[in-house]
Amino acid sequence: MADDYTPPEVWTWEPGNGGAFAAINRPTSGAQVDKALPEGEHPFQLYSLGTPNGQKVTILFEELLEAGFSDAEYDAWLINIGDGEQFTSGFVALNPNSKIPALLDKSGSEPFRVFESGAILLHLAEKFGAFIPTDAKGRAECLSWLMWQMGSAPFIGGGFGHFYHYAPAKIEYAIDRYAMETKRLFDVADKRLGEARYLAGDDYTIADMAAYGWLGAIAKGLAYGNAATFLSVHEYVNVQRWVDELTARPGLRRGRVVGRASAGEGRYLKERHSAEDFKALEPGVI
């Protein structure tokens, strides 16, 4: 990549654009392959992948089941975005934006779709009356932190994660720009978690589930190579406390291992169709 690159007057797409993700990125939307999605027997059909965004919903489902909501049984189907499965006609019918996760809710008289992770979390939390405050003040705080996470994810993932770890060339300006913003977001969370047990206050909510995959993976050195050291995330002691507390939750521990293409090593599940599926994991994983 030339240091003296000057953008053309009109940008045109070339198949090689996108570095590690060039094979799946396109400047257009819509289905590229005609293929239906599978369906299971449970009321909720989730089509996803165990990325930080995908984990949000499987964590909520498992937390609902852990809390005794037996009607929250679900099938989790793997959508391998590296293979372009998000561009099949079946998936695009659920999410025209071709991003995981996408949910088919068959629990009522007429099935309907829900897409975007935050919308799915809100839909399920309201449907079951769990993990979201019912008073106006508490609900506003929960939704504020949920939307904070939704707005911050592109800076952490598509910004810092991409330019620091995935981009074919290291661009100092881009890395500095998004490292600064990622550290600012960690600082926002750290200050909040210094005054409250959870993001929305005293109670564990969907706001915590939404933020856990993004903040937790970096905080524990599980994302973007050497990012934890590069960002000095050990300094955010309140975030570290929060991550440790959430990681001890059985529902969360189950939810975070669902939907991984690398399921063969005994630490993850490729798909989830029954609570019995977790018995295939190595001892101590959940």
mmCIF file of C-alpha atoms in Angstrom:
data_model
loop_
_atom_site.group_PDB
_atom_site.id
_atom_site.type_symbol
_atom_site.label_atom_id
_atom_site.label_comp_id
_atom_site.label_asym_id
_atom_site.label_seq_id
_atom_site.Cartn_x
_atom_site.Cartn_y
_atom_site.Cartn_z
ATOM 1 C CA MET A 1 0.000 0.000 0.000
ATOM 2 C CA ALA A 2 1.588 3.250 -1.111
ATOM 3 C CA ASP A 3 2.135 5.957 1.506
ATOM 4 C CA ASP A 4 1.182 8.645 -0.986
ATOM 5 C CA TYR A 5 -2.188 7.154 -1.907
ATOM 6 C CA THR A 6 -4.670 9.701 -3.197
ATOM 7 C CA PRO A 7 -8.333 8.647 -3.405
ATOM 8 C CA PRO A 8 -9.726 8.748 -6.945
ATOM 9 C CA GLU A 9 -12.563 11.101 -7.740
ATOM 10 C CA VAL A 10 -14.946 8.124 -7.952
ATOM 11 C CA TRP A 11 -14.306 4.948 -5.962
ATOM 12 C CA THR A 12 -14.732 1.596 -7.716
ATOM 13 C CA TRP A 13 -14.766 -1.803 -6.069
ATOM 14 C CA GLU A 14 -12.247 -4.496 -6.931
ATOM 15 C CA PRO A 15 -12.516 -8.125 -5.709
ATOM 16 C CA GLY A 16 -9.265 -7.831 -3.743
ATOM 17 C CA ASN A 17 -10.514 -4.995 -1.548
ATOM 18 C CA GLY A 18 -10.856 -5.911 2.110
ATOM 19 C CA GLY A 19 -7.710 -7.801 3.043
ATOM 20 C CA ALA A 20 -8.553 -10.888 5.123
ATOM 21 C CA PHE A 21 -12.251 -10.369 4.383
ATOM 22 C CA ALA A 22 -11.965 -9.733 0.657
ATOM 23 C CA ALA A 23 -13.740 -12.979 -0.213
ATOM 24 C CA ILE A 24 -16.940 -12.016 1.585
ATOM 25 C CA ASN A 25 -17.138 -8.244 1.186
ATOM 26 C CA ARG A 26 -19.227 -6.636 -1.520
ATOM 27 C CA PRO A 27 -20.487 -3.059 -2.066
ATOM 28 C CA THR A 28 -23.975 -4.394 -2.802
ATOM 29 C CA SER A 29 -26.651 -6.146 -0.762
ATOM 30 C CA GLY A 30 -28.967 -9.042 -1.482
ATOM 31 C CA ALA A 31 -28.734 -12.793 -1.946
ATOM 32 C CA GLN A 32 -25.899 -14.277 -3.963
ATOM 33 C CA VAL A 33 -26.909 -17.923 -3.575
ATOM 34 C CA ASP A 34 -30.367 -19.493 -3.618
ATOM 35 C CA LYS A 35 -30.449 -21.661 -0.502
ATOM 36 C CA ALA A 36 -33.066 -22.161 2.207
ATOM 37 C CA LEU A 37 -32.219 -22.150 5.897
ATOM 38 C CA PRO A 38 -32.721 -25.240 8.058
ATOM 39 C CA GLU A 39 -35.339 -25.176 10.808
ATOM 40 C CA GLY A 40 -35.566 -27.083 14.054
ATOM 41 C CA GLU A 41 -38.420 -27.912 16.386
ATOM 42 C CA HIS A 42 -37.989 -25.184 19.000
ATOM 43 C CA PRO A 43 -39.917 -21.889 19.207
ATOM 44 C CA PHE A 44 -36.821 -19.852 18.338
ATOM 45 C CA GLN A 45 -34.500 -20.410 15.410
ATOM 46 C CA LEU A 46 -31.222 -18.520 15.683
ATOM 47 C CA TYR A 47 -28.854 -18.197 12.731
ATOM 48 C CA SER A 48 -25.546 -16.892 13.919
ATOM 49 C CA LEU A 49 -21.838 -17.331 14.628
ATOM 50 C CA GLY A 50 -19.947 -17.104 17.909
ATOM 51 C CA THR A 51 -18.515 -13.642 17.330
ATOM 52 C CA PRO A 52 -18.966 -10.968 20.013
ATOM 53 C CA ASN A 53 -22.212 -9.942 18.313
ATOM 54 C CA GLY A 54 -23.408 -13.510 17.931
ATOM 55 C CA GLN A 55 -22.588 -14.428 21.526
ATOM 56 C CA LYS A 56 -24.966 -11.796 22.852
ATOM 57 C CA VAL A 57 -28.054 -13.750 21.825
ATOM 58 C CA THR A 58 -26.905 -17.253 22.789
ATOM 59 C CA ILE A 59 -25.884 -15.857 26.165
ATOM 60 C CA LEU A 60 -29.359 -14.390 26.646
ATOM 61 C CA PHE A 61 -31.059 -17.625 25.602
ATOM 62 C CA GLU A 62 -28.950 -19.656 28.013
ATOM 63 C CA GLU A 63 -29.484 -17.140 30.812
ATOM 64 C CA LEU A 64 -33.238 -17.331 30.228
ATOM 65 C CA LEU A 65 -33.136 -21.117 30.393
ATOM 66 C CA GLU A 66 -30.927 -20.976 33.491
ATOM 67 C CA ALA A 67 -33.518 -18.688 35.090
ATOM 68 C CA GLY A 68 -36.262 -21.252 34.468
ATOM 69 C CA PHE A 69 -37.880 -19.933 31.298
ATOM 70 C CA SER A 70 -38.380 -23.279 29.594
ATOM 71 C CA ASP A 71 -40.231 -21.618 26.710
ATOM 72 C CA ALA A 72 -36.923 -20.042 25.646
ATOM 73 C CA GLU A 73 -35.699 -23.271 24.040
ATOM 74 C CA TYR A 74 -33.935 -22.561 20.783
ATOM 75 C CA ASP A 75 -32.029 -24.045 17.871
ATOM 76 C CA ALA A 76 -28.759 -22.306 17.031
ATOM 77 C CA TRP A 77 -27.619 -22.828 13.451
ATOM 78 C CA LEU A 78 -24.114 -21.935 12.313
ATOM 79 C CA ILE A 79 -23.793 -19.231 9.670
ATOM 80 C CA ASN A 80 -20.169 -19.324 8.557
ATOM 81 C CA ILE A 81 -19.557 -15.791 7.354
ATOM 82 C CA GLY A 82 -16.105 -16.772 6.101
ATOM 83 C CA ASP A 83 -17.832 -18.992 3.568
ATOM 84 C CA GLY A 84 -20.373 -16.326 2.638
ATOM 85 C CA GLU A 85 -23.365 -18.168 4.122
ATOM 86 C CA GLN A 86 -24.882 -14.831 5.151
ATOM 87 C CA PHE A 87 -25.547 -14.139 1.473
ATOM 88 C CA THR A 88 -27.906 -17.068 0.903
ATOM 89 C CA SER A 89 -31.493 -16.266 -0.023
ATOM 90 C CA GLY A 90 -32.776 -17.838 3.199
ATOM 91 C CA PHE A 91 -30.577 -15.719 5.408
ATOM 92 C CA VAL A 92 -31.146 -12.508 3.467
ATOM 93 C CA ALA A 93 -34.891 -13.074 3.913
ATOM 94 C CA LEU A 94 -34.297 -12.886 7.684
ATOM 95 C CA ASN A 95 -31.744 -10.093 7.561
ATOM 96 C CA PRO A 96 -31.498 -7.965 4.417
ATOM 97 C CA ASN A 97 -28.263 -6.525 5.850
ATOM 98 C CA SER A 98 -26.559 -9.980 5.671
ATOM 99 C CA LYS A 99 -25.086 -9.743 9.155
ATOM 100 C CA ILE A 100 -25.332 -12.222 12.027
ATOM 101 C CA PRO A 101 -27.278 -12.793 14.196
ATOM 102 C CA ALA A 102 -30.779 -13.227 12.806
ATOM 103 C CA LEU A 103 -33.738 -14.766 14.617
ATOM 104 C CA LEU A 104 -36.921 -16.480 13.460
ATOM 105 C CA ASP A 105 -39.509 -16.271 16.227
ATOM 106 C CA LYS A 106 -42.021 -19.106 15.804
ATOM 107 C CA SER A 107 -43.426 -18.888 19.324
ATOM 108 C CA GLY A 108 -46.717 -17.286 18.291
ATOM 109 C CA SER A 109 -49.405 -17.821 15.700
ATOM 110 C CA GLU A 110 -47.347 -16.241 12.913
ATOM 111 C CA PRO A 111 -43.543 -16.563 12.581
ATOM 112 C CA PHE A 112 -41.603 -13.330 12.155
ATOM 113 C CA ARG A 113 -38.009 -12.209 11.854
ATOM 114 C CA VAL A 114 -35.869 -10.103 14.167
ATOM 115 C CA PHE A 115 -32.432 -8.919 13.071
ATOM 116 C CA GLU A 116 -29.602 -6.861 14.607
ATOM 117 C CA SER A 117 -28.262 -8.150 17.909
ATOM 118 C CA GLY A 118 -29.579 -5.289 20.021
ATOM 119 C CA ALA A 119 -33.077 -5.650 18.596
ATOM 120 C CA ILE A 120 -33.031 -9.393 19.320
ATOM 121 C CA LEU A 121 -31.876 -8.825 22.909
ATOM 122 C CA LEU A 122 -34.600 -6.251 23.486
ATOM 123 C CA HIS A 123 -37.268 -8.407 21.853
ATOM 124 C CA LEU A 124 -36.468 -11.461 23.965
ATOM 125 C CA ALA A 125 -35.989 -9.551 27.214
ATOM 126 C CA GLU A 126 -39.393 -7.900 26.814
ATOM 127 C CA LYS A 127 -41.060 -11.118 25.673
ATOM 128 C CA PHE A 128 -39.954 -12.999 28.792
ATOM 129 C CA GLY A 129 -39.919 -10.034 31.168
ATOM 130 C CA ALA A 130 -36.359 -10.729 32.232
ATOM 131 C CA PHE A 131 -32.954 -9.024 32.275
ATOM 132 C CA ILE A 132 -34.450 -5.597 31.607
ATOM 133 C CA PRO A 133 -35.763 -3.245 34.303
ATOM 134 C CA THR A 134 -39.482 -2.555 34.371
ATOM 135 C CA ASP A 135 -39.341 0.921 35.948
ATOM 136 C CA ALA A 136 -38.874 3.867 33.611
ATOM 137 C CA LYS A 137 -35.572 5.053 35.099
ATOM 138 C CA GLY A 138 -33.996 1.605 35.172
ATOM 139 C CA ARG A 139 -35.188 0.759 31.668
ATOM 140 C CA ALA A 140 -33.777 4.014 30.317
ATOM 141 C CA GLU A 141 -30.402 3.313 31.915
ATOM 142 C CA CYS A 142 -30.351 -0.235 30.543
ATOM 143 C CA LEU A 143 -31.272 0.854 27.023
ATOM 144 C CA SER A 144 -28.752 3.684 27.146
ATOM 145 C CA TRP A 145 -25.916 1.275 27.885
ATOM 146 C CA LEU A 146 -27.231 -1.207 25.326
ATOM 147 C CA MET A 147 -27.194 1.478 22.630
ATOM 148 C CA TRP A 148 -23.784 2.637 23.865
ATOM 149 C CA GLN A 149 -22.466 -0.820 23.134
ATOM 150 C CA MET A 150 -24.162 -1.002 19.756
ATOM 151 C CA GLY A 151 -22.643 2.321 18.764
ATOM 152 C CA SER A 152 -19.166 1.524 20.099
ATOM 153 C CA ALA A 153 -18.724 -1.917 18.526
ATOM 154 C CA PRO A 154 -17.722 -0.604 15.063
ATOM 155 C CA PHE A 155 -14.892 1.424 16.612
ATOM 156 C CA ILE A 156 -13.555 -1.605 18.478
ATOM 157 C CA GLY A 157 -14.086 -4.283 15.825
ATOM 158 C CA GLY A 158 -14.183 -2.713 12.400
ATOM 159 C CA GLY A 159 -11.873 0.047 13.568
ATOM 160 C CA PHE A 160 -9.219 -1.074 16.040
ATOM 161 C CA GLY A 161 -9.487 -4.832 15.483
ATOM 162 C CA HIS A 162 -9.377 -4.520 11.722
ATOM 163 C CA PHE A 163 -6.507 -2.077 11.371
ATOM 164 C CA TYR A 164 -4.410 -3.465 14.245
ATOM 165 C CA HIS A 165 -4.840 -7.173 13.506
ATOM 166 C CA TYR A 166 -6.415 -7.926 10.131
ATOM 167 C CA ALA A 167 -5.483 -5.185 7.660
ATOM 168 C CA PRO A 168 -2.907 -6.227 5.019
ATOM 169 C CA ALA A 169 -0.821 -3.140 5.841
ATOM 170 C CA LYS A 170 -0.185 -1.441 9.199
ATOM 171 C CA ILE A 171 -1.363 2.157 8.947
ATOM 172 C CA GLU A 172 -0.109 4.152 11.916
ATOM 173 C CA TYR A 173 -2.771 6.825 11.705
ATOM 174 C CA ALA A 174 -5.633 4.285 11.596
ATOM 175 C CA ILE A 175 -4.229 2.211 14.465
ATOM 176 C CA ASP A 176 -3.614 5.281 16.602
ATOM 177 C CA ARG A 177 -7.080 6.631 15.850
ATOM 178 C CA TYR A 178 -8.939 3.466 16.821
ATOM 179 C CA ALA A 179 -6.648 2.466 19.692
ATOM 180 C CA MET A 180 -7.382 5.851 21.235
ATOM 181 C CA GLU A 181 -11.119 5.369 20.786
ATOM 182 C CA THR A 182 -11.056 1.791 22.114
ATOM 183 C CA LYS A 183 -9.177 2.890 25.227
ATOM 184 C CA ARG A 184 -11.660 5.737 25.691
ATOM 185 C CA LEU A 185 -14.542 3.245 25.537
ATOM 186 C CA PHE A 186 -12.813 0.978 28.054
ATOM 187 C CA ASP A 187 -12.393 4.024 30.283
ATOM 188 C CA VAL A 188 -16.090 4.866 29.975
ATOM 189 C CA ALA A 189 -16.987 1.321 31.046
ATOM 190 C CA ASP A 190 -14.362 1.278 33.791
ATOM 191 C CA LYS A 191 -15.636 4.490 35.352
ATOM 192 C CA ARG A 192 -19.233 3.260 35.192
ATOM 193 C CA LEU A 193 -18.330 -0.091 36.722
ATOM 194 C CA GLY A 194 -16.482 1.717 39.468
ATOM 195 C CA GLU A 195 -19.775 3.223 40.631
ATOM 196 C CA ALA A 196 -22.151 0.329 39.837
ATOM 197 C CA ARG A 197 -21.941 -3.452 39.940
ATOM 198 C CA TYR A 198 -23.299 -3.759 36.401
ATOM 199 C CA LEU A 199 -23.600 -1.350 33.497
ATOM 200 C CA ALA A 200 -27.261 -0.544 34.157
ATOM 201 C CA GLY A 201 -26.929 -0.520 37.950
ATOM 202 C CA ASP A 202 -27.445 -3.181 40.610
ATOM 203 C CA ASP A 203 -28.961 -5.797 38.309
ATOM 204 C CA TYR A 204 -27.472 -7.887 35.515
ATOM 205 C CA THR A 205 -29.175 -6.985 32.229
ATOM 206 C CA ILE A 206 -29.008 -7.327 28.468
ATOM 207 C CA ALA A 207 -26.658 -4.337 28.479
ATOM 208 C CA ASP A 208 -24.019 -6.488 30.199
ATOM 209 C CA MET A 209 -24.631 -9.381 27.820
ATOM 210 C CA ALA A 210 -24.173 -7.061 24.854
ATOM 211 C CA ALA A 211 -20.900 -5.596 26.091
ATOM 212 C CA TYR A 212 -19.345 -8.771 27.491
ATOM 213 C CA GLY A 213 -18.194 -10.320 24.215
ATOM 214 C CA TRP A 214 -16.458 -7.155 23.052
ATOM 215 C CA LEU A 215 -14.882 -5.927 26.275
ATOM 216 C CA GLY A 216 -14.287 -9.335 27.800
ATOM 217 C CA ALA A 217 -12.377 -10.850 24.903
ATOM 218 C CA ILE A 218 -9.913 -7.959 24.767
ATOM 219 C CA ALA A 219 -9.680 -7.677 28.565
ATOM 220 C CA LYS A 220 -8.598 -11.320 28.823
ATOM 221 C CA GLY A 221 -6.268 -11.308 25.817
ATOM 222 C CA LEU A 222 -8.526 -13.433 23.632
ATOM 223 C CA ALA A 223 -8.953 -11.055 20.700
ATOM 224 C CA TYR A 224 -6.810 -9.378 18.061
ATOM 225 C CA GLY A 225 -3.460 -10.947 18.826
ATOM 226 C CA ASN A 226 -1.464 -8.883 21.317
ATOM 227 C CA ALA A 227 -4.225 -6.301 21.742
ATOM 228 C CA ALA A 228 -4.516 -6.707 25.527
ATOM 229 C CA THR A 229 -0.887 -5.714 26.017
ATOM 230 C CA PHE A 230 -0.980 -3.054 23.322
ATOM 231 C CA LEU A 231 -3.975 -1.358 24.962
ATOM 232 C CA SER A 232 -2.797 -1.940 28.579
ATOM 233 C CA VAL A 233 -6.209 -3.312 29.479
ATOM 234 C CA HIS A 234 -4.941 -4.477 32.880
ATOM 235 C CA GLU A 235 -5.356 -0.840 33.931
ATOM 236 C CA TYR A 236 -9.146 -1.120 33.741
ATOM 237 C CA VAL A 237 -9.585 -2.921 37.052
ATOM 238 C CA ASN A 238 -13.343 -2.419 37.255
ATOM 239 C CA VAL A 239 -13.829 -3.900 33.785
ATOM 240 C CA GLN A 240 -11.655 -6.854 34.805
ATOM 241 C CA ARG A 241 -13.761 -7.386 37.942
ATOM 242 C CA TRP A 242 -16.964 -7.240 35.895
ATOM 243 C CA VAL A 243 -15.653 -9.682 33.276
ATOM 244 C CA ASP A 244 -14.618 -12.166 35.964
ATOM 245 C CA GLU A 245 -18.010 -11.948 37.675
ATOM 246 C CA LEU A 246 -19.937 -12.455 34.456
ATOM 247 C CA THR A 247 -17.691 -15.300 33.322
ATOM 248 C CA ALA A 248 -18.627 -17.247 36.459
ATOM 249 C CA ARG A 249 -22.293 -17.345 35.416
ATOM 250 C CA PRO A 250 -23.345 -20.819 34.109
ATOM 251 C CA GLY A 251 -25.737 -19.426 31.498
ATOM 252 C CA LEU A 252 -23.158 -17.057 30.115
ATOM 253 C CA ARG A 253 -20.513 -19.760 30.043
ATOM 254 C CA ARG A 254 -22.793 -21.943 27.940
ATOM 255 C CA GLY A 255 -23.895 -19.160 25.651
ATOM 256 C CA ARG A 256 -20.418 -17.967 24.789
ATOM 257 C CA VAL A 257 -19.305 -21.343 23.376
ATOM 258 C CA VAL A 258 -22.186 -21.795 20.912
ATOM 259 C CA GLY A 259 -21.778 -21.228 17.208
ATOM 260 C CA ARG A 260 -18.105 -21.790 16.573
ATOM 261 C CA ALA A 261 -16.801 -23.231 13.319
ATOM 262 C CA SER A 262 -13.844 -24.693 15.271
ATOM 263 C CA ALA A 263 -16.123 -26.937 17.315
ATOM 264 C CA GLY A 264 -14.006 -30.085 16.981
ATOM 265 C CA GLU A 265 -11.583 -29.276 19.783
ATOM 266 C CA GLY A 266 -14.100 -29.912 22.558
ATOM 267 C CA ARG A 267 -14.269 -26.322 23.746
ATOM 268 C CA TYR A 268 -17.046 -25.064 21.504
ATOM 269 C CA LEU A 269 -20.303 -26.184 19.940
ATOM 270 C CA LYS A 270 -20.837 -25.735 16.224
ATOM 271 C CA GLU A 271 -24.595 -25.702 16.743
ATOM 272 C CA ARG A 272 -26.964 -26.030 19.671
ATOM 273 C CA HIS A 273 -30.279 -27.900 19.473
ATOM 274 C CA SER A 274 -30.614 -29.260 23.001
ATOM 275 C CA ALA A 275 -29.135 -28.775 26.455
ATOM 276 C CA GLU A 276 -27.692 -32.249 25.986
ATOM 277 C CA ASP A 277 -25.321 -30.876 23.351
ATOM 278 C CA PHE A 278 -23.156 -29.285 26.031
ATOM 279 C CA LYS A 279 -22.220 -32.728 27.351
ATOM 280 C CA ALA A 280 -19.921 -33.116 24.350
ATOM 281 C CA LEU A 281 -17.618 -30.397 25.686
ATOM 282 C CA GLU A 282 -14.469 -31.019 27.671
ATOM 283 C CA PRO A 283 -14.814 -30.882 31.476
ATOM 284 C CA GLY A 284 -14.378 -27.369 32.846
ATOM 285 C CA VAL A 285 -15.370 -25.517 29.686
ATOM 286 C CA ILE A 286 -18.759 -24.608 31.121
#
